[in-house]
C-alpha positions as YAML, in Angstrom:
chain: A
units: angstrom
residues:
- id: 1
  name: UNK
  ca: [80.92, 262.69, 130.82]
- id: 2
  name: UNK
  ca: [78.13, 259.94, 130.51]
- id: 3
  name: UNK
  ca: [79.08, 257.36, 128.90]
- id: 4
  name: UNK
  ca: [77.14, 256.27, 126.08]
- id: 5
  name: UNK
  ca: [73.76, 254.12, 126.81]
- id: 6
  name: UNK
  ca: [73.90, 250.36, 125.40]
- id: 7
  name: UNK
  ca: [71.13, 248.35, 124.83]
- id: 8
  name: UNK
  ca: [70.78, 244.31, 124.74]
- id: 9
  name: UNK
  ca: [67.83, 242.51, 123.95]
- id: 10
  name: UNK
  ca: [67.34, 238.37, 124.74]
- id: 11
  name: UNK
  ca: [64.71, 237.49, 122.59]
- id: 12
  name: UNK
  ca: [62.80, 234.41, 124.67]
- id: 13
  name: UNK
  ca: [59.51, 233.07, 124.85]
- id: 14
  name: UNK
  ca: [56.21, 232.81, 126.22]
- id: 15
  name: UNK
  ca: [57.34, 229.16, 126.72]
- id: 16
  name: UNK
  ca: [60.11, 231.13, 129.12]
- id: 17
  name: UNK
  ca: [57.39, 232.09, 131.69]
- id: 18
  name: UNK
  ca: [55.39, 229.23, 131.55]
- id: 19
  name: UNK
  ca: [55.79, 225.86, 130.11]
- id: 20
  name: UNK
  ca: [53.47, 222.66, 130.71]
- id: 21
  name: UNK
  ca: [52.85, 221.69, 127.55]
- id: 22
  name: UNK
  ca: [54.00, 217.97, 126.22]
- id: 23
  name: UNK
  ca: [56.92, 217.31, 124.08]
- id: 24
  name: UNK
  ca: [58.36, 220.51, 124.44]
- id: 25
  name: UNK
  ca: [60.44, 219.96, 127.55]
- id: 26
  name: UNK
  ca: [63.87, 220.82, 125.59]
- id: 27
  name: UNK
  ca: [62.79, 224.25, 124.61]
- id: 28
  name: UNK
  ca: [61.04, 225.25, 127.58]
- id: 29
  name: UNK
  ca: [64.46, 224.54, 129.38]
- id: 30
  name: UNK
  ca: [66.03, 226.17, 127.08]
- id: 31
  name: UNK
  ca: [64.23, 229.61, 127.25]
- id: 32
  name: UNK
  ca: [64.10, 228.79, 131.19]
- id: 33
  name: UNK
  ca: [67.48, 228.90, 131.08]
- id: 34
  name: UNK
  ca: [67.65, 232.06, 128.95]
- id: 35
  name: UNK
  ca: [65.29, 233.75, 131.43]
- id: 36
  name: UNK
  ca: [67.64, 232.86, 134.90]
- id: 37
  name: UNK
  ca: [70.96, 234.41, 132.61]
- id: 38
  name: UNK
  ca: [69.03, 237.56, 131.59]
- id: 39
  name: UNK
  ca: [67.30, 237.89, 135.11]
- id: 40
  name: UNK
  ca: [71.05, 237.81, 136.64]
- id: 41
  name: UNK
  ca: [72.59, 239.83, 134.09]
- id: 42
  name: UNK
  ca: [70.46, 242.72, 134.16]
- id: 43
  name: UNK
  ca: [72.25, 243.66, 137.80]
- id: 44
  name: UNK
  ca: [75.75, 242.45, 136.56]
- id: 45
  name: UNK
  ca: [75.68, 245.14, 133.48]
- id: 46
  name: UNK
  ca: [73.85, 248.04, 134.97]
- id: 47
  name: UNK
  ca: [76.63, 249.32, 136.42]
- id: 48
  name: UNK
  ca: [78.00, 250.13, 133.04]
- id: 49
  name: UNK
  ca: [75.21, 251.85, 131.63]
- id: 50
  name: UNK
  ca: [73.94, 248.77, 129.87]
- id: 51
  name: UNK
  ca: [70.42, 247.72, 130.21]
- id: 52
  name: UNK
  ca: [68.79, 244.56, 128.89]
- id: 53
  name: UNK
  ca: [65.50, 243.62, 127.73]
- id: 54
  name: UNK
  ca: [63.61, 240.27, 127.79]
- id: 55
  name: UNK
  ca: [61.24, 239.72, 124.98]
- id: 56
  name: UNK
  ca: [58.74, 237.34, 125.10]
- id: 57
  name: UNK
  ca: [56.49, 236.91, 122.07]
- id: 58
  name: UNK
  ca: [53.63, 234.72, 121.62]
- id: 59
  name: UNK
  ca: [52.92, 232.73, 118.53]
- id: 60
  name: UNK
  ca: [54.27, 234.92, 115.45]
- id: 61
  name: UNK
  ca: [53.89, 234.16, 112.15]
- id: 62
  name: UNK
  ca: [57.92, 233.27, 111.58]
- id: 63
  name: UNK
  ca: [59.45, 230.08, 110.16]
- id: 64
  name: UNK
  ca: [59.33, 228.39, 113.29]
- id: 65
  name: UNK
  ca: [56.98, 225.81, 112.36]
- id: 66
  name: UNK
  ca: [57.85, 224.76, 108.80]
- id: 67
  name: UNK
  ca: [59.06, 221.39, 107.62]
- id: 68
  name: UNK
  ca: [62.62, 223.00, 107.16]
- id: 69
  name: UNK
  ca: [62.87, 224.60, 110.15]
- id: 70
  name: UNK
  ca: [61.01, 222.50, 112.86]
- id: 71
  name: UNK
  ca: [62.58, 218.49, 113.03]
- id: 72
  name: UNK
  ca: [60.14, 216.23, 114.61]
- id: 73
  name: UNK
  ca: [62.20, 213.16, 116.42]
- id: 74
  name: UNK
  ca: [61.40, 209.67, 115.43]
- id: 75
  name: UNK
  ca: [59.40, 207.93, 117.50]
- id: 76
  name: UNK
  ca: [61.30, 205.99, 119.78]
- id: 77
  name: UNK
  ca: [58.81, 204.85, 123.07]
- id: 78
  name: UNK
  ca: [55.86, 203.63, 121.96]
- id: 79
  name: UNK
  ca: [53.89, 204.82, 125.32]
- id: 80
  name: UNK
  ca: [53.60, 208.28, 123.58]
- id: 81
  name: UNK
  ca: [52.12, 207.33, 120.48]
- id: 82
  name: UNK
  ca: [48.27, 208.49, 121.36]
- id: 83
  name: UNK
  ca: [49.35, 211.57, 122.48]
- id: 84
  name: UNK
  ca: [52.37, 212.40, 120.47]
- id: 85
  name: UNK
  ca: [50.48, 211.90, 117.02]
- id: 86
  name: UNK
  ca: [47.95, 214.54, 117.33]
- id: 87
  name: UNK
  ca: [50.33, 216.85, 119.07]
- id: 88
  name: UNK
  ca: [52.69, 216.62, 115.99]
- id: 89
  name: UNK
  ca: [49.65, 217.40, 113.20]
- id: 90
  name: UNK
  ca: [48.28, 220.45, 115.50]
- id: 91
  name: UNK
  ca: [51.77, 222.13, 115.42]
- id: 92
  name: UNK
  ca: [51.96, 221.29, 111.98]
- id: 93
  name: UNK
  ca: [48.44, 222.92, 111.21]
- id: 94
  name: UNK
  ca: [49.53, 226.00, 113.24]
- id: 95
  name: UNK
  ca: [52.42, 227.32, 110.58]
- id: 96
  name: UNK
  ca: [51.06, 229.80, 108.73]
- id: 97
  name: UNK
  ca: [48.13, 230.45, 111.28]
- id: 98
  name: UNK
  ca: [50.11, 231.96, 114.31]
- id: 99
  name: UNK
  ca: [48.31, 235.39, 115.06]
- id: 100
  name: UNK
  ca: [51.46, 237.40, 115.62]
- id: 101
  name: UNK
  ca: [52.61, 240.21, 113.05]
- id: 102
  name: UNK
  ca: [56.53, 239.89, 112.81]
- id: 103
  name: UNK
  ca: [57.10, 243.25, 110.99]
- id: 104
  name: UNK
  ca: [54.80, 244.78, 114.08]
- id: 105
  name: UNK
  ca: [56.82, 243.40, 116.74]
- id: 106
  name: UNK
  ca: [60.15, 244.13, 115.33]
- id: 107
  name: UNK
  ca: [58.76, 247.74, 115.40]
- id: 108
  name: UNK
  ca: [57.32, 247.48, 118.70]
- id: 109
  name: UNK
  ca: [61.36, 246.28, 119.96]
- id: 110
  name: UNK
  ca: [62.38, 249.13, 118.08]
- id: 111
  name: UNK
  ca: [60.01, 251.48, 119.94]
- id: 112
  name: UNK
  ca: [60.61, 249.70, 123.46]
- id: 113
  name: UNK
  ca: [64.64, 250.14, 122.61]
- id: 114
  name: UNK
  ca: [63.97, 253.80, 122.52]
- id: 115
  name: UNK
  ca: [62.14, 254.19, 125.88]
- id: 116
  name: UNK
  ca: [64.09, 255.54, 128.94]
- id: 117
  name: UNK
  ca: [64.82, 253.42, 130.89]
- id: 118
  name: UNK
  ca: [63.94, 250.60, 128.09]
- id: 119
  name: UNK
  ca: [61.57, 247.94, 130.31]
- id: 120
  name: UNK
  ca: [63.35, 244.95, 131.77]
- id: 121
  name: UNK
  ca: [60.46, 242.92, 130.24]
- id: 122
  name: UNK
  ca: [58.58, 242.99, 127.25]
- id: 123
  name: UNK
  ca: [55.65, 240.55, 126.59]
- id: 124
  name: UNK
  ca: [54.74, 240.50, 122.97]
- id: 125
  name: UNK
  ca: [50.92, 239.58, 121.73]
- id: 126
  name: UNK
  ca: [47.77, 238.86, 122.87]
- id: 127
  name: UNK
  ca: [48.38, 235.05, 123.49]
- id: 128
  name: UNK
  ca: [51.67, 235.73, 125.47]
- id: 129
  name: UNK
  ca: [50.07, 238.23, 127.62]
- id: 130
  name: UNK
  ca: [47.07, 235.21, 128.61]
- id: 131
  name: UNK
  ca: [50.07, 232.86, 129.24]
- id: 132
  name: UNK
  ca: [51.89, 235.40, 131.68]
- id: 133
  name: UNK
  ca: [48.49, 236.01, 133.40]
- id: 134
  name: UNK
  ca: [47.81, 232.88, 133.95]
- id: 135
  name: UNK
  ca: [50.99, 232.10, 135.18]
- id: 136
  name: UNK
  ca: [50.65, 234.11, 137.70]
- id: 137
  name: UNK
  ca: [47.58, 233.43, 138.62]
- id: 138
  name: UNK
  ca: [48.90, 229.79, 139.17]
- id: 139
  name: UNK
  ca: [51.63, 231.32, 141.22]
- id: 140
  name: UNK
  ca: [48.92, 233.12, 143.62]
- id: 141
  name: UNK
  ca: [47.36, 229.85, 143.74]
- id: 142
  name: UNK
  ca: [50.15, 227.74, 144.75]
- id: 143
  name: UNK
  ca: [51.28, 230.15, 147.54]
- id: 144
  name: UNK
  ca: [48.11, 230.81, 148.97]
- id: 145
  name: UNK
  ca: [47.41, 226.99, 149.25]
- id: 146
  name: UNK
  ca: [50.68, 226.37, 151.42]
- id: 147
  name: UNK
  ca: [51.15, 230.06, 152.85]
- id: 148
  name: UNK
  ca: [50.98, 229.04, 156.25]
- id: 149
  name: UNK
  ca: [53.25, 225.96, 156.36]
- id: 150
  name: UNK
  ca: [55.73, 228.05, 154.35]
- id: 151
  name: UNK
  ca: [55.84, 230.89, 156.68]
- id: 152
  name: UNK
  ca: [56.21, 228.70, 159.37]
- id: 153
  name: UNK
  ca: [59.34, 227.75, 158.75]
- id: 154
  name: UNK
  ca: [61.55, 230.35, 160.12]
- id: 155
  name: UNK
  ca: [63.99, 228.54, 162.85]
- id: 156
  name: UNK
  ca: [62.09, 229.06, 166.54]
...
């Protein structure tokens, strides 16, 4: 008898494949860290019929960025001021302008859930789909520019 299929989903980022961007360090390493536990997990449950999908969505229009949900730390190191500033205004400009549909990606997980095998991955949106591409185009970049000293290092 087969034993009945289960299903887990870790809802992450696009800030999970690639981060870079100021003042976000805490939830980049956050979703980083998401990422690494799903990655691992994935092998760790198959063996009992359970298979796990990572979601990454772009910018959806969610609560994310209003004043109850998002807490903006006080300034604290003046060295950041010129940069901070600004930063702060554009994110809160963006709430209520992301792109993403929330009711169309909930259906698309619903949809992707369904698939056999579901996929181990699921970017979500236009914008996260640019951010993944780009990341690996950076990762092309960065191995191509040291491929040779890298694969030189095998012990002679």
């Amino acid at each position: 008898m087969t034993p009945p299929r289960r299903f887990g989903v870790l809802r992450s980022s696009s800030a999970g494949l690639a981060a870079g961007f100021e003042f976000v360090t805490a939830y980049a390493a956050s979703k980083f860290g998401l990422e690494g536990w799903m990655e691992s997990l994935q092998a760790e449950v198959a063996p009992f019929g359970i298979t796990t999908t990572i979601v990454n969505p772009g910018f959806f229009r969610t609560e994310l960025l209003t004043e109850h949900s998002t807490n903006y730390a006080e300034p604290s190191i003046a060295d950041y001021d010129d940069r901070r500033g600004p930063l702060v205004e554009y994110w809160k400009a963006q709430n209520g302008q992301q792109s993403g549909d929330p009711a169309k990606l909930a259906r698309a997980v619903i949809k992707i859930a369904s698939e056999q095998p579901p996929p181990r991955r699921f970017i979500a949106g236009a914008d996260a789909i640019a951010t993944a591409e780009q990341k690996i185009a950076d990762l092309k970049a960065q191995i191509e520019a040291h491929r040779e000293l890298s694969t030189s290092l095998a012990l002679d």
